[in-house]
PDB file of C-alpha atoms in Angstrom:
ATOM      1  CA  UNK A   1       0.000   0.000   0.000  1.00 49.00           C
ATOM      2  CA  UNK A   2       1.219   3.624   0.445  1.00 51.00           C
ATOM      3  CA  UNK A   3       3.777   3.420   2.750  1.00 52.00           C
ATOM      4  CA  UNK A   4       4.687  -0.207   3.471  1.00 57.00           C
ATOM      5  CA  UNK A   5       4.588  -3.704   1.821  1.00 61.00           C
ATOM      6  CA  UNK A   6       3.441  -7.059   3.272  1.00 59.00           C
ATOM      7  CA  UNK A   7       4.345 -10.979   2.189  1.00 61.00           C
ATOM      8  CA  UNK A   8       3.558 -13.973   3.234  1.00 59.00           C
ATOM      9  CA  UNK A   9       6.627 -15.919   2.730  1.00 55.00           C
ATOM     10  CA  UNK A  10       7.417 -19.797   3.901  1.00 51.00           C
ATOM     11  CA  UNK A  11       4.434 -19.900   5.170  1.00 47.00           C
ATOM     12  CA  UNK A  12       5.591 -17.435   8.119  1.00 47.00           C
ATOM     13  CA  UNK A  13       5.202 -14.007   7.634  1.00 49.00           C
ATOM     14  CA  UNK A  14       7.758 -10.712   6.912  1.00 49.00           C
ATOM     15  CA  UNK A  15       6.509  -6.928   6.169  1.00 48.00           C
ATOM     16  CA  UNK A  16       8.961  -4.528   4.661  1.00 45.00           C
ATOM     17  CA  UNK A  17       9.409  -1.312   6.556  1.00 41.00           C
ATOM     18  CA  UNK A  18       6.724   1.558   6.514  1.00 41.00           C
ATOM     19  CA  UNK A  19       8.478   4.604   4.386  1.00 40.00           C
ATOM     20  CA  UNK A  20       7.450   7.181   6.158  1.00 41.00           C
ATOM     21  CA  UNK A  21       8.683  10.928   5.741  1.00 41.00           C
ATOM     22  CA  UNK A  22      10.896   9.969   9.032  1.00 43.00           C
ATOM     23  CA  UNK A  23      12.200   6.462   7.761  1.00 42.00           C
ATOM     24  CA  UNK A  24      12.790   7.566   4.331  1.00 48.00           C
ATOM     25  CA  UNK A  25      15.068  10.717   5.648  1.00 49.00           C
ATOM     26  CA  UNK A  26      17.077   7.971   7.879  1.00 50.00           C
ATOM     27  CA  UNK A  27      20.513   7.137   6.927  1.00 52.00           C
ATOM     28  CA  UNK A  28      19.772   3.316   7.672  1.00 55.00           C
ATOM     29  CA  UNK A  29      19.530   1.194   4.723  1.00 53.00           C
ATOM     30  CA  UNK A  30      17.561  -1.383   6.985  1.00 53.00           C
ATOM     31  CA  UNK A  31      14.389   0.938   7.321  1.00 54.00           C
ATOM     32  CA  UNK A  32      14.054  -0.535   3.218  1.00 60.00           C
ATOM     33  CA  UNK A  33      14.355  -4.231   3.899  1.00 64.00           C
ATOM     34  CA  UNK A  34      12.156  -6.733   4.584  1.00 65.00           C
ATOM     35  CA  UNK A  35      12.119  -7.314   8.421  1.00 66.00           C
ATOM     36  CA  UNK A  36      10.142 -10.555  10.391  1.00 69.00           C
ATOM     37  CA  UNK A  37       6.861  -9.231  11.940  1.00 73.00           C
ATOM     38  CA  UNK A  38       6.450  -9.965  15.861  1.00 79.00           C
ATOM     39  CA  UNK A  39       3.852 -12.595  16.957  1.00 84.00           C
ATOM     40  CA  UNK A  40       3.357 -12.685  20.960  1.00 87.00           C
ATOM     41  CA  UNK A  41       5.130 -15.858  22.101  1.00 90.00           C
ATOM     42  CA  UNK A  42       2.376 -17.737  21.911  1.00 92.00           C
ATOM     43  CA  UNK A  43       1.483 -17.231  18.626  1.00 90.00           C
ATOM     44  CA  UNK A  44       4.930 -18.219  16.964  1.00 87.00           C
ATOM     45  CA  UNK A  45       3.642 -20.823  15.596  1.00 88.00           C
ATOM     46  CA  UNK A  46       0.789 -19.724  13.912  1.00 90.00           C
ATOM     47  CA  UNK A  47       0.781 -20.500  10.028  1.00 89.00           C
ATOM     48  CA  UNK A  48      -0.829 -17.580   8.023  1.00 89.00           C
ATOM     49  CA  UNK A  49      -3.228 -18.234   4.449  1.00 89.00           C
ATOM     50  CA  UNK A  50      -4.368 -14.566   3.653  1.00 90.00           C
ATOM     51  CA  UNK A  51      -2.533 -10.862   4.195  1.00 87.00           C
ATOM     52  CA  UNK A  52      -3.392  -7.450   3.288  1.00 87.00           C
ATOM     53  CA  UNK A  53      -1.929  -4.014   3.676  1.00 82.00           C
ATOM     54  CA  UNK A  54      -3.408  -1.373   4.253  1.00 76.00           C
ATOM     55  CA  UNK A  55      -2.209   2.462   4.384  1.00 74.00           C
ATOM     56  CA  UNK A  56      -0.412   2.185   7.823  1.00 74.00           C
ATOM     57  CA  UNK A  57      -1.565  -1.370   9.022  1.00 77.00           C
ATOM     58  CA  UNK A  58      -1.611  -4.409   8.002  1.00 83.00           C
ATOM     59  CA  UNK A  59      -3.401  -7.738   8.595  1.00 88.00           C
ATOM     60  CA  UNK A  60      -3.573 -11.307   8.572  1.00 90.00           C
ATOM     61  CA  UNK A  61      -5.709 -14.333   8.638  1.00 93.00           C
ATOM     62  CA  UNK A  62      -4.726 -17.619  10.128  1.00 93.00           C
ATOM     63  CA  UNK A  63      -5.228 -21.234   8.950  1.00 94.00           C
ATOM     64  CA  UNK A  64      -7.727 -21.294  12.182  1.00 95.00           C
ATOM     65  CA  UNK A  65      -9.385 -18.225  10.220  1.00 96.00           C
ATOM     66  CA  UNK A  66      -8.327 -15.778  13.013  1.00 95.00           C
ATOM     67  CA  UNK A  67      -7.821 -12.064  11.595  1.00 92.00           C
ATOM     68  CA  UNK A  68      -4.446 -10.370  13.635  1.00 90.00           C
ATOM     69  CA  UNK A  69      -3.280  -7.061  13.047  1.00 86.00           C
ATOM     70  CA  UNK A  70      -0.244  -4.654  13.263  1.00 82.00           C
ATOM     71  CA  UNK A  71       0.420  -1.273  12.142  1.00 75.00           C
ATOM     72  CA  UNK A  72       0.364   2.637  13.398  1.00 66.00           C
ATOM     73  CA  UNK A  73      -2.740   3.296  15.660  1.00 57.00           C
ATOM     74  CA  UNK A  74      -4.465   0.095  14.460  1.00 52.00           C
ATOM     75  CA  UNK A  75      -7.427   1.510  14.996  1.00 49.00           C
ATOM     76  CA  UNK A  76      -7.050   1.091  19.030  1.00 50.00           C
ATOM     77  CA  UNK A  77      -6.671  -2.843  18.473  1.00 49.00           C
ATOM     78  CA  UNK A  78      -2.911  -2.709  19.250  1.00 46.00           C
ATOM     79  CA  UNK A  79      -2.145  -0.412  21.548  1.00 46.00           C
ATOM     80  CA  UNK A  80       0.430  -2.313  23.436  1.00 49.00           C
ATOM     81  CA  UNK A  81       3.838  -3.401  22.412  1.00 49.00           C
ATOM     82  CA  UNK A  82       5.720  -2.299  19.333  1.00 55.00           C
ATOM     83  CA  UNK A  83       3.966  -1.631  16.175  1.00 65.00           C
ATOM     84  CA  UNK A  84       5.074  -4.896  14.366  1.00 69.00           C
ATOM     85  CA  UNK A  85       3.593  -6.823  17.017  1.00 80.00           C
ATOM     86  CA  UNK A  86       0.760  -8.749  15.444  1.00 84.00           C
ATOM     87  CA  UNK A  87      -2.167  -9.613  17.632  1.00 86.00           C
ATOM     88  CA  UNK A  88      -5.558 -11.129  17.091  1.00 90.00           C
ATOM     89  CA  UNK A  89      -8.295  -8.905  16.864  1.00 87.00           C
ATOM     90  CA  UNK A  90     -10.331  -9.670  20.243  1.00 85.00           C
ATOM     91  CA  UNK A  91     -13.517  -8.638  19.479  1.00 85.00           C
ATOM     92  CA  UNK A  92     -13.949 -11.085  16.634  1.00 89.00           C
ATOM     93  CA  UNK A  93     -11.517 -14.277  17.563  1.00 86.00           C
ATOM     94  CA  UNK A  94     -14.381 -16.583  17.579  1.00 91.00           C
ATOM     95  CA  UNK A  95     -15.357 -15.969  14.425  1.00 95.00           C
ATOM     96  CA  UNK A  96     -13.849 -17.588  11.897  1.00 97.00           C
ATOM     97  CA  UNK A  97     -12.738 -15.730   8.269  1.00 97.00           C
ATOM     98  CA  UNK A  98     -11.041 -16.452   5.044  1.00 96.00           C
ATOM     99  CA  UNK A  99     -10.490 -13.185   3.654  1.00 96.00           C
ATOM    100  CA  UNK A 100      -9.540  -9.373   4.468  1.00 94.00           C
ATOM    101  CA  UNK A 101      -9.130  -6.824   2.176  1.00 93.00           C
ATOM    102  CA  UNK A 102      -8.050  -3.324   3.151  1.00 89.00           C
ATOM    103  CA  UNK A 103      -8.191   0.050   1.190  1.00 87.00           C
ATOM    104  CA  UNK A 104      -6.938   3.567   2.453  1.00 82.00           C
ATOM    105  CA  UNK A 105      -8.203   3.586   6.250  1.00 82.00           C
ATOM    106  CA  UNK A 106     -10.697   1.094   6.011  1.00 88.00           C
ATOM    107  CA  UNK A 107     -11.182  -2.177   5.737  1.00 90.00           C
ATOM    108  CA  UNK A 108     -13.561  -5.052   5.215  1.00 94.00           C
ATOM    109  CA  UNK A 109     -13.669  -8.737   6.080  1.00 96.00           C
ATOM    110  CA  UNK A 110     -15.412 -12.291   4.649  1.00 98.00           C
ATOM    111  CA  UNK A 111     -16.345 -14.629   7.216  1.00 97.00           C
ATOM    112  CA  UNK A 112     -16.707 -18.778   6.439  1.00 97.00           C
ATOM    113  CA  UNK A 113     -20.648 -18.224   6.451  1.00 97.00           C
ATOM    114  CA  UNK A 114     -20.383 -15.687   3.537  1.00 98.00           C
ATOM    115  CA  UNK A 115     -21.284 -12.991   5.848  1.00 98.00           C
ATOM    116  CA  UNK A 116     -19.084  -9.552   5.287  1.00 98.00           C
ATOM    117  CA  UNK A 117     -17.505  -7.173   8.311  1.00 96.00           C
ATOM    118  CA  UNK A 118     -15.948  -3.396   8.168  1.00 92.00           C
ATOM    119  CA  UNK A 119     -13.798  -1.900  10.374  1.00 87.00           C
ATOM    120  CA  UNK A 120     -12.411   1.840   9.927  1.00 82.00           C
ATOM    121  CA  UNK A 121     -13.253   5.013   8.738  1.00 78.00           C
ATOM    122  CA  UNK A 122     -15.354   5.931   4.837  1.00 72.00           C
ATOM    123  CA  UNK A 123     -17.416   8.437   4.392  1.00 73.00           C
ATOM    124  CA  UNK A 124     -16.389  10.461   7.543  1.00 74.00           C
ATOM    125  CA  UNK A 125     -17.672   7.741   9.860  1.00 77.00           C
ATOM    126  CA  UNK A 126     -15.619   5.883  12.124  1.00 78.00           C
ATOM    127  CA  UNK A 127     -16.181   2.577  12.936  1.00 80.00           C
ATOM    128  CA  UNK A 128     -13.633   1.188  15.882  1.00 76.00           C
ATOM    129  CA  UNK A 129     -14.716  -2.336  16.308  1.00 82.00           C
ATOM    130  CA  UNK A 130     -15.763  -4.925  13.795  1.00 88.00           C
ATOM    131  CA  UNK A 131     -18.799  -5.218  12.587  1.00 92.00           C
ATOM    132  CA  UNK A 132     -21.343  -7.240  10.111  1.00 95.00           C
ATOM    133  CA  UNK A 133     -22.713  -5.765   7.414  1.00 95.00           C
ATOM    134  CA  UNK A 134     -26.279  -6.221   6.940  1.00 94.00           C
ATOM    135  CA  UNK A 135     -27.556  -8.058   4.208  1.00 95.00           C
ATOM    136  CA  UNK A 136     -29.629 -11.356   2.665  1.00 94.00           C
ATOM    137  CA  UNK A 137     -26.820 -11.693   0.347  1.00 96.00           C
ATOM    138  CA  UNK A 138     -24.251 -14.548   1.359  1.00 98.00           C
ATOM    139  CA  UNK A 139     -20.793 -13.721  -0.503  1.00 98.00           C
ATOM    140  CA  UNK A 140     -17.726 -15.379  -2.214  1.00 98.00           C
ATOM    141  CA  UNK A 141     -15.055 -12.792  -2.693  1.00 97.00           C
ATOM    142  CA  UNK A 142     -14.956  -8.766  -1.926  1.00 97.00           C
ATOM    143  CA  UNK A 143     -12.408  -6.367  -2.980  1.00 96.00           C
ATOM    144  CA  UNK A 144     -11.465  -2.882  -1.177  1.00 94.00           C
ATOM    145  CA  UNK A 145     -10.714   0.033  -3.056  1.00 91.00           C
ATOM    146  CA  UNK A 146      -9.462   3.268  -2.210  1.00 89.00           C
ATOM    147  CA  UNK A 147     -12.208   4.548  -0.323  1.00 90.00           C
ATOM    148  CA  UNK A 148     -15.001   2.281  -2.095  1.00 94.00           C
ATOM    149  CA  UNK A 149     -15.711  -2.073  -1.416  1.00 96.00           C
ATOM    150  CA  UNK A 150     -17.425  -4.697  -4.792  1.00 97.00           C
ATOM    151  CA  UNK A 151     -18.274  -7.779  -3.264  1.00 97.00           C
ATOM    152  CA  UNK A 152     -19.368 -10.858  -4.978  1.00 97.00           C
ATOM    153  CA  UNK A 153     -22.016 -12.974  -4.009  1.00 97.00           C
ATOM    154  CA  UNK A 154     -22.938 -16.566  -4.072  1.00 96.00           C
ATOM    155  CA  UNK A 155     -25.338 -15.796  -6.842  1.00 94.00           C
ATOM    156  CA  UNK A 156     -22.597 -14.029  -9.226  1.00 95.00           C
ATOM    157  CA  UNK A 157     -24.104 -10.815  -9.027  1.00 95.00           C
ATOM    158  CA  UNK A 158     -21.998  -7.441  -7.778  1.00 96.00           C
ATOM    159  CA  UNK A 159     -22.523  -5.221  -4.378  1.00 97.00           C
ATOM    160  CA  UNK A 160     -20.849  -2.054  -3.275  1.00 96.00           C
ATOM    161  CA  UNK A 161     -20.440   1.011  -0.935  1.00 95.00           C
ATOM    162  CA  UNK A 162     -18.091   3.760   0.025  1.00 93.00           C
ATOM    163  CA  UNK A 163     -17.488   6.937  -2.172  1.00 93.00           C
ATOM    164  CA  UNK A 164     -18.206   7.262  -5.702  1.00 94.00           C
ATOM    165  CA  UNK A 165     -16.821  10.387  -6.883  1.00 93.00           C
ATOM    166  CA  UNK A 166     -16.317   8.865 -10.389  1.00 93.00           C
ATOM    167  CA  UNK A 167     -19.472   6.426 -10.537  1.00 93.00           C
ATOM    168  CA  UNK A 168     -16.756   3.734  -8.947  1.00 94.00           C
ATOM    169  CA  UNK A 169     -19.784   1.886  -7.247  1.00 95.00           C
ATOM    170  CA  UNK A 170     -21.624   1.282 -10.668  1.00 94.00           C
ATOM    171  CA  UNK A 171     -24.529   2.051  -9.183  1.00 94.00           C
ATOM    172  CA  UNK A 172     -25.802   4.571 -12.284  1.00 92.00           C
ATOM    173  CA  UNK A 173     -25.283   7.990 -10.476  1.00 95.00           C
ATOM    174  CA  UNK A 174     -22.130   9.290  -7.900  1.00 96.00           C
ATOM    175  CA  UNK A 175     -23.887   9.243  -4.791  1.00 95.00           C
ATOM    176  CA  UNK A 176     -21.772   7.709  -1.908  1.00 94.00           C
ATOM    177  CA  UNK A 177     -23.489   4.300  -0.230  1.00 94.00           C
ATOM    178  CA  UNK A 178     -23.105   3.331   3.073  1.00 92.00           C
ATOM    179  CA  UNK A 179     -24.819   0.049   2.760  1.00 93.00           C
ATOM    180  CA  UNK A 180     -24.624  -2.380   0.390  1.00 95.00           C
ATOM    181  CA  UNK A 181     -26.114  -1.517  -3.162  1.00 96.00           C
ATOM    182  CA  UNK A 182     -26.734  -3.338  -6.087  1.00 95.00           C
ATOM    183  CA  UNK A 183     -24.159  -2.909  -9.072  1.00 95.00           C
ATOM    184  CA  UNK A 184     -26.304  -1.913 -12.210  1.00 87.00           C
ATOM    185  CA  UNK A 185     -26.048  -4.370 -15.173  1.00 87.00           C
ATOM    186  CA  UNK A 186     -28.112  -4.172 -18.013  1.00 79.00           C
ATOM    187  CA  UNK A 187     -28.392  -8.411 -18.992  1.00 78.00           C
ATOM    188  CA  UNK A 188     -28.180 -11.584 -17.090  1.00 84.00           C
ATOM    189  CA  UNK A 189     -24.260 -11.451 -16.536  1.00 89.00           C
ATOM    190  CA  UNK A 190     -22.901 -13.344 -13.801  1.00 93.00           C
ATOM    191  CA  UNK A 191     -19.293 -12.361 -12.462  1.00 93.00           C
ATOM    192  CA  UNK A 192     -16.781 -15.353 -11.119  1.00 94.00           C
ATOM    193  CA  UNK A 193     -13.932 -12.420 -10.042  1.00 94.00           C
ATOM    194  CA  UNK A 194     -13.822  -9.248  -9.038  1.00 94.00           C
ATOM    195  CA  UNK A 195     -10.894  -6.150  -8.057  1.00 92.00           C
ATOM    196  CA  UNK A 196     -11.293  -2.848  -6.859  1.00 91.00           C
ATOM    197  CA  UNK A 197      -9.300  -0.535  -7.697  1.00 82.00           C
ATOM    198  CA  UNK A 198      -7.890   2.697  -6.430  1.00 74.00           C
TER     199      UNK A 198
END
């Protein structure tokens, strides 16, 4: 994302440095290489399937389908310990997910029941803890944008909210949505994949 990068590499995982103004002025090569991110000792041996970065956090899911997190302010979740400490978000480790996706400074989440989740801030509202999105639609995939979210449903058929300066939402106008709104198409087209992008 913007100012950092995130891997998930033998099956452990390692972030690259966030460039910040202050790192990128440093005189230490090491702020640009790939460093190990910190797991609580009794996490250290938790094996990772799914990561996403975000503007100044980052997460990851676990083969259990836990969703941790690390990152500058992350969003009150990580307080303690060093910023590269990854944690498990406590108000959702019993529920189990299989995908995160984050844009600028929000983010979204797909549970195993096809349910979705948002965290952060779009639209100038702030949301600090996780929480479901409501909606009859079971899903399959979702994608975060910028300041916008498509997600697919079981059916093949498209969803969205955030902003939609530029019509981004496909929704026929460039209204913002808060809640989930049917993506205009004009025949019987059923989608299989989807990206959002900036």
């Amino acid at each position: 994302n913007k100012l950092h990068s995130w891997s998930l590499f033998e099956e452990f995982t390692k972030s690259i440095s966030w460039l910040s103004r202050e790192y990128k002025n440093s005189k230490s090569p090491s702020y640009c290489n790939p460093r190990p991110v910190q797991l609580p000792p009794q996490y250290r041996q938790t094996k990772f399937i799914y990561s996403a970065a975000g503007y100044q956090r980052s997460f990851a899911i676990s083969e259990s389908g836990t969703v941790f997190a690390c990152g500058i302010d992350c969003l009150g979740w990580n307080n303690s310990g060093s910023v590269w400490t990854l944690r498990p978000i406590p108000s959702i480790r019993d529920i189990k997910f299989k995908l995160v996706e984050s844009g600028d400074d929000h983010v979204v989440l797909l549970d195993v029941t096809g349910d979705l989740w948002r965290i952060g801030t779009f639209l100038e509202v702030s949301i600090d803890e996780p929480t479901r999105i409501p909606s009859s639609e079971k899903f399959i995939s979702v994608s975060a944008g910028f300041g916008h979210v498509i997600a697919l449903s079981r059916t093949g058929h498209l969803w969205s909210y955030g902003i939609n300066d530029y019509g981004q939402l496909g929704v026929g106008d460039f209204k913002p949505r808060f809640d989930l709104t049917p993506v205009i198409v004009t025949d019987s087209t059923i989608f299989t994949k989807i990206a959002a992008g900036k």
